[in-house]
Short mmCIF file of C-alpha atoms in Angstrom, two decimals:
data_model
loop_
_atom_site.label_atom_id
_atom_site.label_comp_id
_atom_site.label_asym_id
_atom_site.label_seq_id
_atom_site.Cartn_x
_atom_site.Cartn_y
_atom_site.Cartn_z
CA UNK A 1 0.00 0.00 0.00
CA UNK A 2 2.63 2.43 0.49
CA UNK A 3 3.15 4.56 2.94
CA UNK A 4 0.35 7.34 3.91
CA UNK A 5 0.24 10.91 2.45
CA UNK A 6 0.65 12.73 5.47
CA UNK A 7 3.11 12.39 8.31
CA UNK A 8 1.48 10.58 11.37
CA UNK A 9 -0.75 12.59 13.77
CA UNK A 10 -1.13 15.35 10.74
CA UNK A 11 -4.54 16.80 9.61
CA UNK A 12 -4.93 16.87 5.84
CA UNK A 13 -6.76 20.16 4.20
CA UNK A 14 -10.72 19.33 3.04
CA UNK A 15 -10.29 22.71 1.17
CA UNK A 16 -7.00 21.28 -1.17
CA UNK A 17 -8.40 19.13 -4.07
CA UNK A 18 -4.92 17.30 -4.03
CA UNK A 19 -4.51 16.41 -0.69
CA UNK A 20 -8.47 16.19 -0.19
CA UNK A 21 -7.93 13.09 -3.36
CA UNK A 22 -5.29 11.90 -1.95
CA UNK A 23 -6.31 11.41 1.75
CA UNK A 24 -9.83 9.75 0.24
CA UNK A 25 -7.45 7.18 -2.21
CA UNK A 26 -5.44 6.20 0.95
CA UNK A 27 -8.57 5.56 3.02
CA UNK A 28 -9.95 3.34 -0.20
CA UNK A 29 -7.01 1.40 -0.42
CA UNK A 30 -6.95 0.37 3.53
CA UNK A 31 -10.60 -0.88 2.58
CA UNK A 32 -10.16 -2.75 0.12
CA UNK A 33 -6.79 -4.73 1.23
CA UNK A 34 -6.50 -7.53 3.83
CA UNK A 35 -6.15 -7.07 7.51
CA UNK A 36 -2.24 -7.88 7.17
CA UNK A 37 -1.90 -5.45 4.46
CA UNK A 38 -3.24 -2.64 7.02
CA UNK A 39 -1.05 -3.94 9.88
CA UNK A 40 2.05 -3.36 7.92
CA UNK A 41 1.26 -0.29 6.05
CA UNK A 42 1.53 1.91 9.83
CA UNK A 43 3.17 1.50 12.82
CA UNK A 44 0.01 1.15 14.90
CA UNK A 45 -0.93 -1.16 18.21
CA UNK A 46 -2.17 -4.37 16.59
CA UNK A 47 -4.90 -4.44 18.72
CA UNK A 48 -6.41 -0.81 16.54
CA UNK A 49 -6.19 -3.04 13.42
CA UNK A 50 -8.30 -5.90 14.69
CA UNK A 51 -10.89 -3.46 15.44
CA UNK A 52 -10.77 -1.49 12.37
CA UNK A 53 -13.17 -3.06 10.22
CA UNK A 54 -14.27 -2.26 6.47
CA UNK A 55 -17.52 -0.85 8.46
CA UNK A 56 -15.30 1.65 10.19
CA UNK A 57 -13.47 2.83 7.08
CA UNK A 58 -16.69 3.32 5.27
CA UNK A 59 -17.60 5.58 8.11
CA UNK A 60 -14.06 7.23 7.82
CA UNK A 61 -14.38 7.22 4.10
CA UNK A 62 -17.62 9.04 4.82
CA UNK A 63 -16.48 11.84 7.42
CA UNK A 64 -14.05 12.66 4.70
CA UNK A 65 -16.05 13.67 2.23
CA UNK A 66 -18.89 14.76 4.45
CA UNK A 67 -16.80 17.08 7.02
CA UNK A 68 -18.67 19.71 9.45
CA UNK A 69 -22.52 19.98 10.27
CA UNK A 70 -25.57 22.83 9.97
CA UNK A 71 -23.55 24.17 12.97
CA UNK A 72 -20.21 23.69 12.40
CA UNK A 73 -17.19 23.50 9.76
CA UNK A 74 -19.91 23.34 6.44
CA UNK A 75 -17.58 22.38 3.97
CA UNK A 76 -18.88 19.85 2.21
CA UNK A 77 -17.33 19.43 -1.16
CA UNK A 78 -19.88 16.95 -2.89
CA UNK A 79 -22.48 19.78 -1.77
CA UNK A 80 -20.69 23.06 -2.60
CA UNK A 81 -19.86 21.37 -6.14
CA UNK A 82 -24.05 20.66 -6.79
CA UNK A 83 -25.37 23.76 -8.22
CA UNK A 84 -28.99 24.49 -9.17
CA UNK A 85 -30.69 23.76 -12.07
CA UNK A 86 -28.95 25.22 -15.30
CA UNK A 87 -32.39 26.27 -17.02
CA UNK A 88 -30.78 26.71 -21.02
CA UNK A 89 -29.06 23.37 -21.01
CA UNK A 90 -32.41 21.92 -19.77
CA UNK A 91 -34.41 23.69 -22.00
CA UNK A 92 -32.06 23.01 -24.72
CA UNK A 93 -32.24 19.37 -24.09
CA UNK A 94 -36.42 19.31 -23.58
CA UNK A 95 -36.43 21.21 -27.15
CA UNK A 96 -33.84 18.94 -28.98
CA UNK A 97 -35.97 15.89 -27.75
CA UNK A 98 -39.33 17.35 -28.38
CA UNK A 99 -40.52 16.95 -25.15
CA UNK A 100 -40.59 21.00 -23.49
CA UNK A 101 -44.72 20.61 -23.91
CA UNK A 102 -45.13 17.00 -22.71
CA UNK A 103 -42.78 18.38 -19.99
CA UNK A 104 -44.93 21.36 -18.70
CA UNK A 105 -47.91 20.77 -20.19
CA UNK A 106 -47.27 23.94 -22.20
CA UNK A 107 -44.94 25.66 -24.90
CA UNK A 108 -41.73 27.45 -24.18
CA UNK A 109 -43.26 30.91 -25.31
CA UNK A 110 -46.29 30.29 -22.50
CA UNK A 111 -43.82 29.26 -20.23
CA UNK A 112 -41.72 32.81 -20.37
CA UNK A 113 -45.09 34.76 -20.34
CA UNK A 114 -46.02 32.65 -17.02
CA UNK A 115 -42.63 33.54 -15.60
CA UNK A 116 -42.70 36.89 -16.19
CA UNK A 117 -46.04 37.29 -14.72
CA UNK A 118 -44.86 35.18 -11.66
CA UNK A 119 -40.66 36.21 -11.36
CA UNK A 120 -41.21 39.23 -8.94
CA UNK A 121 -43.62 36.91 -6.71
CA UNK A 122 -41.42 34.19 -7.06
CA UNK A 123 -38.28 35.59 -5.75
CA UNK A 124 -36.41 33.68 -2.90
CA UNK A 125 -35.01 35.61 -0.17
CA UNK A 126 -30.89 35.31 -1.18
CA UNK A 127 -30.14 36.72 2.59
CA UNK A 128 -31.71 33.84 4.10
CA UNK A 129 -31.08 31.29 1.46
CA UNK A 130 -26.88 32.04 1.16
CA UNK A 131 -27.29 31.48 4.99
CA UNK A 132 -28.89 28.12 4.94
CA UNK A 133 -27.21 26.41 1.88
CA UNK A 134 -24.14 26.97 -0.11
CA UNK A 135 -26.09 26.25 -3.28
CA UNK A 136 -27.82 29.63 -2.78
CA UNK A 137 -31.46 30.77 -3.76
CA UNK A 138 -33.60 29.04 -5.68
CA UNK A 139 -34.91 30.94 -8.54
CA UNK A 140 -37.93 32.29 -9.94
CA UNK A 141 -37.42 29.73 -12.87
CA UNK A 142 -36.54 26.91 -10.72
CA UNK A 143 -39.74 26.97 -8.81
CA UNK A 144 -42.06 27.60 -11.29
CA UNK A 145 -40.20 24.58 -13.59
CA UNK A 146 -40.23 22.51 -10.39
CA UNK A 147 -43.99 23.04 -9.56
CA UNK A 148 -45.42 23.38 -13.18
CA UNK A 149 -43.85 19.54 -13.68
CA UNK A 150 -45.26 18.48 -10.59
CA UNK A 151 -48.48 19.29 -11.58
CA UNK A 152 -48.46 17.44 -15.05
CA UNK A 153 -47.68 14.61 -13.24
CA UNK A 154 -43.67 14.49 -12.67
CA UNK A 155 -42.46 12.25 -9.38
CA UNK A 156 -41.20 14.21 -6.80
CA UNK A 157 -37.95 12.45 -6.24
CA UNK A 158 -37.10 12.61 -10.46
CA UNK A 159 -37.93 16.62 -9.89
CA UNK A 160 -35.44 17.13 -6.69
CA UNK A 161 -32.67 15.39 -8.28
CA UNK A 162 -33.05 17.39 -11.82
CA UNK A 163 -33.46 20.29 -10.28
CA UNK A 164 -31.26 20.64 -7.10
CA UNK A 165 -33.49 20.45 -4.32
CA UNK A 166 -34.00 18.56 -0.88
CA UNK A 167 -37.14 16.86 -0.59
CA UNK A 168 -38.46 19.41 2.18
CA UNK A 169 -37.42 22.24 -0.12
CA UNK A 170 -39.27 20.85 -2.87
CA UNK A 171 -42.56 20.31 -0.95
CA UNK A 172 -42.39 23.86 0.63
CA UNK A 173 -41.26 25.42 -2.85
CA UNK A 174 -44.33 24.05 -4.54
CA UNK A 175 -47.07 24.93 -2.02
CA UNK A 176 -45.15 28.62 -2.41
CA UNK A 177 -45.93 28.87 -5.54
CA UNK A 178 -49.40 27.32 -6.06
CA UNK A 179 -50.56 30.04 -3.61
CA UNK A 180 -48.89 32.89 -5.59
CA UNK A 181 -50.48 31.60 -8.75
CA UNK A 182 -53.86 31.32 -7.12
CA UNK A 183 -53.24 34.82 -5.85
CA UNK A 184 -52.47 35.99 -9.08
CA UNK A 185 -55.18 38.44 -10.08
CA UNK A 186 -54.48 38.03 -13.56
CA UNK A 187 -54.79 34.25 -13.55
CA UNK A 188 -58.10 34.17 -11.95
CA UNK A 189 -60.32 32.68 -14.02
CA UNK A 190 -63.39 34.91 -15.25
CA UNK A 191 -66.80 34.28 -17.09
CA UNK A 192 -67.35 36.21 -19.91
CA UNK A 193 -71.69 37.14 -18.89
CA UNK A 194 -71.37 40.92 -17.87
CA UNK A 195 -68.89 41.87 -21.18
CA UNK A 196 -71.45 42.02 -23.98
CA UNK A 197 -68.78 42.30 -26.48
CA UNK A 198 -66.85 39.93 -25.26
CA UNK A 199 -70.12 37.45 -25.09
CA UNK A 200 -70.82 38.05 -28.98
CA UNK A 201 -67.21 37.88 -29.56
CA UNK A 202 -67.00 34.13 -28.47
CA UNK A 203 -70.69 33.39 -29.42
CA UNK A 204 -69.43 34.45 -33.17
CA UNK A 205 -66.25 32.07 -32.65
CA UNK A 206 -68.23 29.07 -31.63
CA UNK A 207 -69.98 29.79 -34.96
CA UNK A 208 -67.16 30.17 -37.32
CA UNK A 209 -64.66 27.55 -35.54
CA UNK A 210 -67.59 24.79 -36.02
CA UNK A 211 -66.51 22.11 -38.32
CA UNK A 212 -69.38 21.08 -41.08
CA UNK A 213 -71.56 23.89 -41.34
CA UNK A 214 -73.88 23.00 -37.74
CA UNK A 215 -74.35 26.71 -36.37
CA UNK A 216 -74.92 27.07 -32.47
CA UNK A 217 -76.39 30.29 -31.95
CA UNK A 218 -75.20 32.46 -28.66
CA UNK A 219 -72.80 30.26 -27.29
CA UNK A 220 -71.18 30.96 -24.46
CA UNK A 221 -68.96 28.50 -23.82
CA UNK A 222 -68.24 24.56 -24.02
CA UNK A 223 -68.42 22.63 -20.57
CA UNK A 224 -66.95 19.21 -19.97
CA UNK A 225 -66.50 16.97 -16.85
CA UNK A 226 -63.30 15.13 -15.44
CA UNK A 227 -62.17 12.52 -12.59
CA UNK A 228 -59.27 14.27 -10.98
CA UNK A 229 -57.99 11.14 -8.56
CA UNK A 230 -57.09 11.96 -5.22
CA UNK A 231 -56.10 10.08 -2.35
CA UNK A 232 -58.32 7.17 -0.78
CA UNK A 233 -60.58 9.62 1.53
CA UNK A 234 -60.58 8.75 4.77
CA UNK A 235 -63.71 8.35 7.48
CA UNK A 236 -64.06 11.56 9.34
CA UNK A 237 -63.48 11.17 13.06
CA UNK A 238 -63.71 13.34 15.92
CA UNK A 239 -61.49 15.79 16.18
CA UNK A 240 -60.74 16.35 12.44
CA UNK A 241 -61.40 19.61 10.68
CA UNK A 242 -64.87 20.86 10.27
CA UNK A 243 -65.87 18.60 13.33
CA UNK A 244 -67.54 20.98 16.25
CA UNK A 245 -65.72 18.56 18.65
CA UNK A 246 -62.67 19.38 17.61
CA UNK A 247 -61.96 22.20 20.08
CA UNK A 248 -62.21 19.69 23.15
CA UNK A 249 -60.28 16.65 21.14
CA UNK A 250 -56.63 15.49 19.40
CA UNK A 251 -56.62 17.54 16.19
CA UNK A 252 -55.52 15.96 13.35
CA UNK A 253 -53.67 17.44 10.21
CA UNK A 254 -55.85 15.56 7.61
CA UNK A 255 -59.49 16.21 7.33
CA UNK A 256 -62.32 12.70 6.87
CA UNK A 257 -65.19 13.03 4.61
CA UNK A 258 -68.23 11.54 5.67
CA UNK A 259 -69.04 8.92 3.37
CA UNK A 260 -65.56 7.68 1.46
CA UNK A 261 -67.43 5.76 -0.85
CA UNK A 262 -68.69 8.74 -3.28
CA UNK A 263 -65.72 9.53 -4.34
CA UNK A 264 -65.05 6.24 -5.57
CA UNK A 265 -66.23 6.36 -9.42
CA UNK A 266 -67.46 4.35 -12.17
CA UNK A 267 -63.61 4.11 -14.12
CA UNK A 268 -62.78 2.29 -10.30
CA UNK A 269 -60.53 4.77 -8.36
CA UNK A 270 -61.34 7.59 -6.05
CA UNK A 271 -61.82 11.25 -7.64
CA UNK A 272 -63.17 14.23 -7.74
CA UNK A 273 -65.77 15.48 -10.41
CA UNK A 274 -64.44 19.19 -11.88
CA UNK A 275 -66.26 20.95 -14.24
CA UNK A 276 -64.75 23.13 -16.45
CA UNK A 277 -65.89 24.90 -19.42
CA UNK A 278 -63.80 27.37 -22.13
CA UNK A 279 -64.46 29.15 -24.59
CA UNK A 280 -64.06 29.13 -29.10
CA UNK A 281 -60.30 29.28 -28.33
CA UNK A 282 -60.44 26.67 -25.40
CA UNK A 283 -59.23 29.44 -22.89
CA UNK A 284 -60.71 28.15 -19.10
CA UNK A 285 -63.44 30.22 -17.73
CA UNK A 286 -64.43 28.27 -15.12
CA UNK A 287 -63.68 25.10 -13.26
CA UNK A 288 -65.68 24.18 -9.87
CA UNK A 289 -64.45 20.71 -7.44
CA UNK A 290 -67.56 20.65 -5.19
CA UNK A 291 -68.46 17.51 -6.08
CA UNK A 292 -67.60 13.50 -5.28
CA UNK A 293 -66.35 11.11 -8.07
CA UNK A 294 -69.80 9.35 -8.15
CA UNK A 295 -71.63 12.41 -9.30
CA UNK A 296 -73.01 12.76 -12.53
CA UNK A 297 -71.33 15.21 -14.93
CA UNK A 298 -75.12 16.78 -14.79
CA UNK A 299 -75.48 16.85 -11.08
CA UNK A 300 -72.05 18.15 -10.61
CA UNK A 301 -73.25 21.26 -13.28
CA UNK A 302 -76.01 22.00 -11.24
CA UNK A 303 -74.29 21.64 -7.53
CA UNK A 304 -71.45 24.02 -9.13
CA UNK A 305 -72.20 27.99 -8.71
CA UNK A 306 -71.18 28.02 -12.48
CA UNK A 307 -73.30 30.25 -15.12
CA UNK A 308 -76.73 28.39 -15.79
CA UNK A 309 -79.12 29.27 -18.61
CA UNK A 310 -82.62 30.04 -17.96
CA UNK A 311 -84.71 26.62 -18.36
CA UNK A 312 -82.37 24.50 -18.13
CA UNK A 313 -83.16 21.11 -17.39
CA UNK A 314 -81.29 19.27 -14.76
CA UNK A 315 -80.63 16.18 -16.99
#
């Protein structure tokens, strides 16, 4: 094995790449040779090598490269050298593979005009971030990437490995920045009935974007159902949210429903019914949740506090 880099009883430098390589090659060497091989390469009591087992030099190998705590030396090398996500290679690579819309559920153009509209409310504190990680703030960018994936569907341990992030960061980032966006005035989601021109503008759309000739007259939009799945619900129980005993028992985090089974649906899983409707260019105007999986796409209309024409007939 040689002899060791350092002189005995010396301290090598974490900050030197060199000796920092060449402390971490020594250590890998005494693991991987046999207990007579260690003996001879130092000077040491016997007795230290019979108790030094591979186990131990893993955990030596480990210290190493994982030197200092939250308040302590912080000089992790693996971690200083991990920076955030590099947004143009990324993009680059989504584009070149065709997949930036499968990605985000979107096009690169609606993506910048979301960002733009979001960067200032986006916007990490760098004070408080520099403090708490050497990899610095996450960005504007990096949030809305992280979240916007998440919500077409992306795992969250694929997302906080592309994108630099601990899992705890990741869960906090996201619920950040669904609440801006839901804050958002300009992303609030409005029904055209109180803009005349705006109602004959779309009514005159539906007419002209109709394949075949079939006129609808004063159309004000097209509505549609869909299962959103969710979780299994679970029985409500004292003490859970919206319970009037709750003040005098255990609290839990996670509200019950009371009857689980209506959100179980007729494709087999548990859901939600949303309805949603657009307009000629398929632009949302309104979505409402309010009602179980089980519901009919008609009852769920009629339950929602969506637009209703006069007359109209509950089937």
């Amino acid at each position: 094995l040689g002899q060791p880099p350092f002189p005995a009883g010396s301290m090598f430098d974490l900050d030197d790449p060199l000796q920092l390589k060449a402390g971490l090659d020594f250590l890998s060497a005494l693991k991987s040779s046999s207990l007579k091989a260690r003996r001879n390469t130092l000077e040491i009591d016997d007795d230290f090598w019979q108790t030094l087992s591979v186990d131990a030099l893993d955990l030596m190998l480990w210290s190493a490269k994982h030197p200092g705590n939250k308040k302590g030396n912080n000089t992790n090398t693996d971690r200083n050298d991990r920076s955030r996500l590099d947004w143009d290679d990324h993009v680059k690579q989504l584009q070149e593979l065709g997949l930036f819309k499968r990605y985000y559920r979107m096009s690169p153009g609606y993506f910048e005009a979301l960002y733009e509209l979001m960067r200032d409310d986006l916007q990490s504190n760098e004070i408080k971030a520099n403090n708490s990680t050497k990899q610095g703030p996450i960005s504007a960018r990096t949030a809305l990437s992280a979240t916007l994936r998440f919500l077409a569907g992306g795992s969250y341990a694929d997302i906080m490995l592309s994108h630099k992030m601990g899992k705890t960061s990741f869960y906090r980032l996201v619920k950040r920045t669904i609440t801006a966006l839901n804050d958002k005035p300009e992303l609030k989601l409005k029904f055209p009935l109180g803009d005349p021109d705006r109602c004959a503008a779309i009514a005159q759309g539906f007419v002209l974007n109709i394949p075949g000739g079939t006129h609808i007259e004063d159309a004000m939009g097209a509505v549609d159902g869909f299962h959103a799945m969710v979780k299994t619900p679970r029985k409500r129980r004292p003490g859970d949210k919206g319970d009037p005993r709750r003040a005098t028992r255990q609290t839990t985090s996670r509200a019950g429903v009371t009857n689980p089974t209506r959100f179980h649906n007729h494709k087999g899983f548990y859901s939600i019914n949303v309805q949603a409707a657009v307009d000629n260019e398929a632009n949302f105007t309104y979505i409402a949740t309010r009602s179980a999986g089980s519901v009919h796409d008609s009852q769920a209309w009629q339950a929602s506090d969506g637009p209703h024409c006069e007359g109209e007939s509950e089937t």
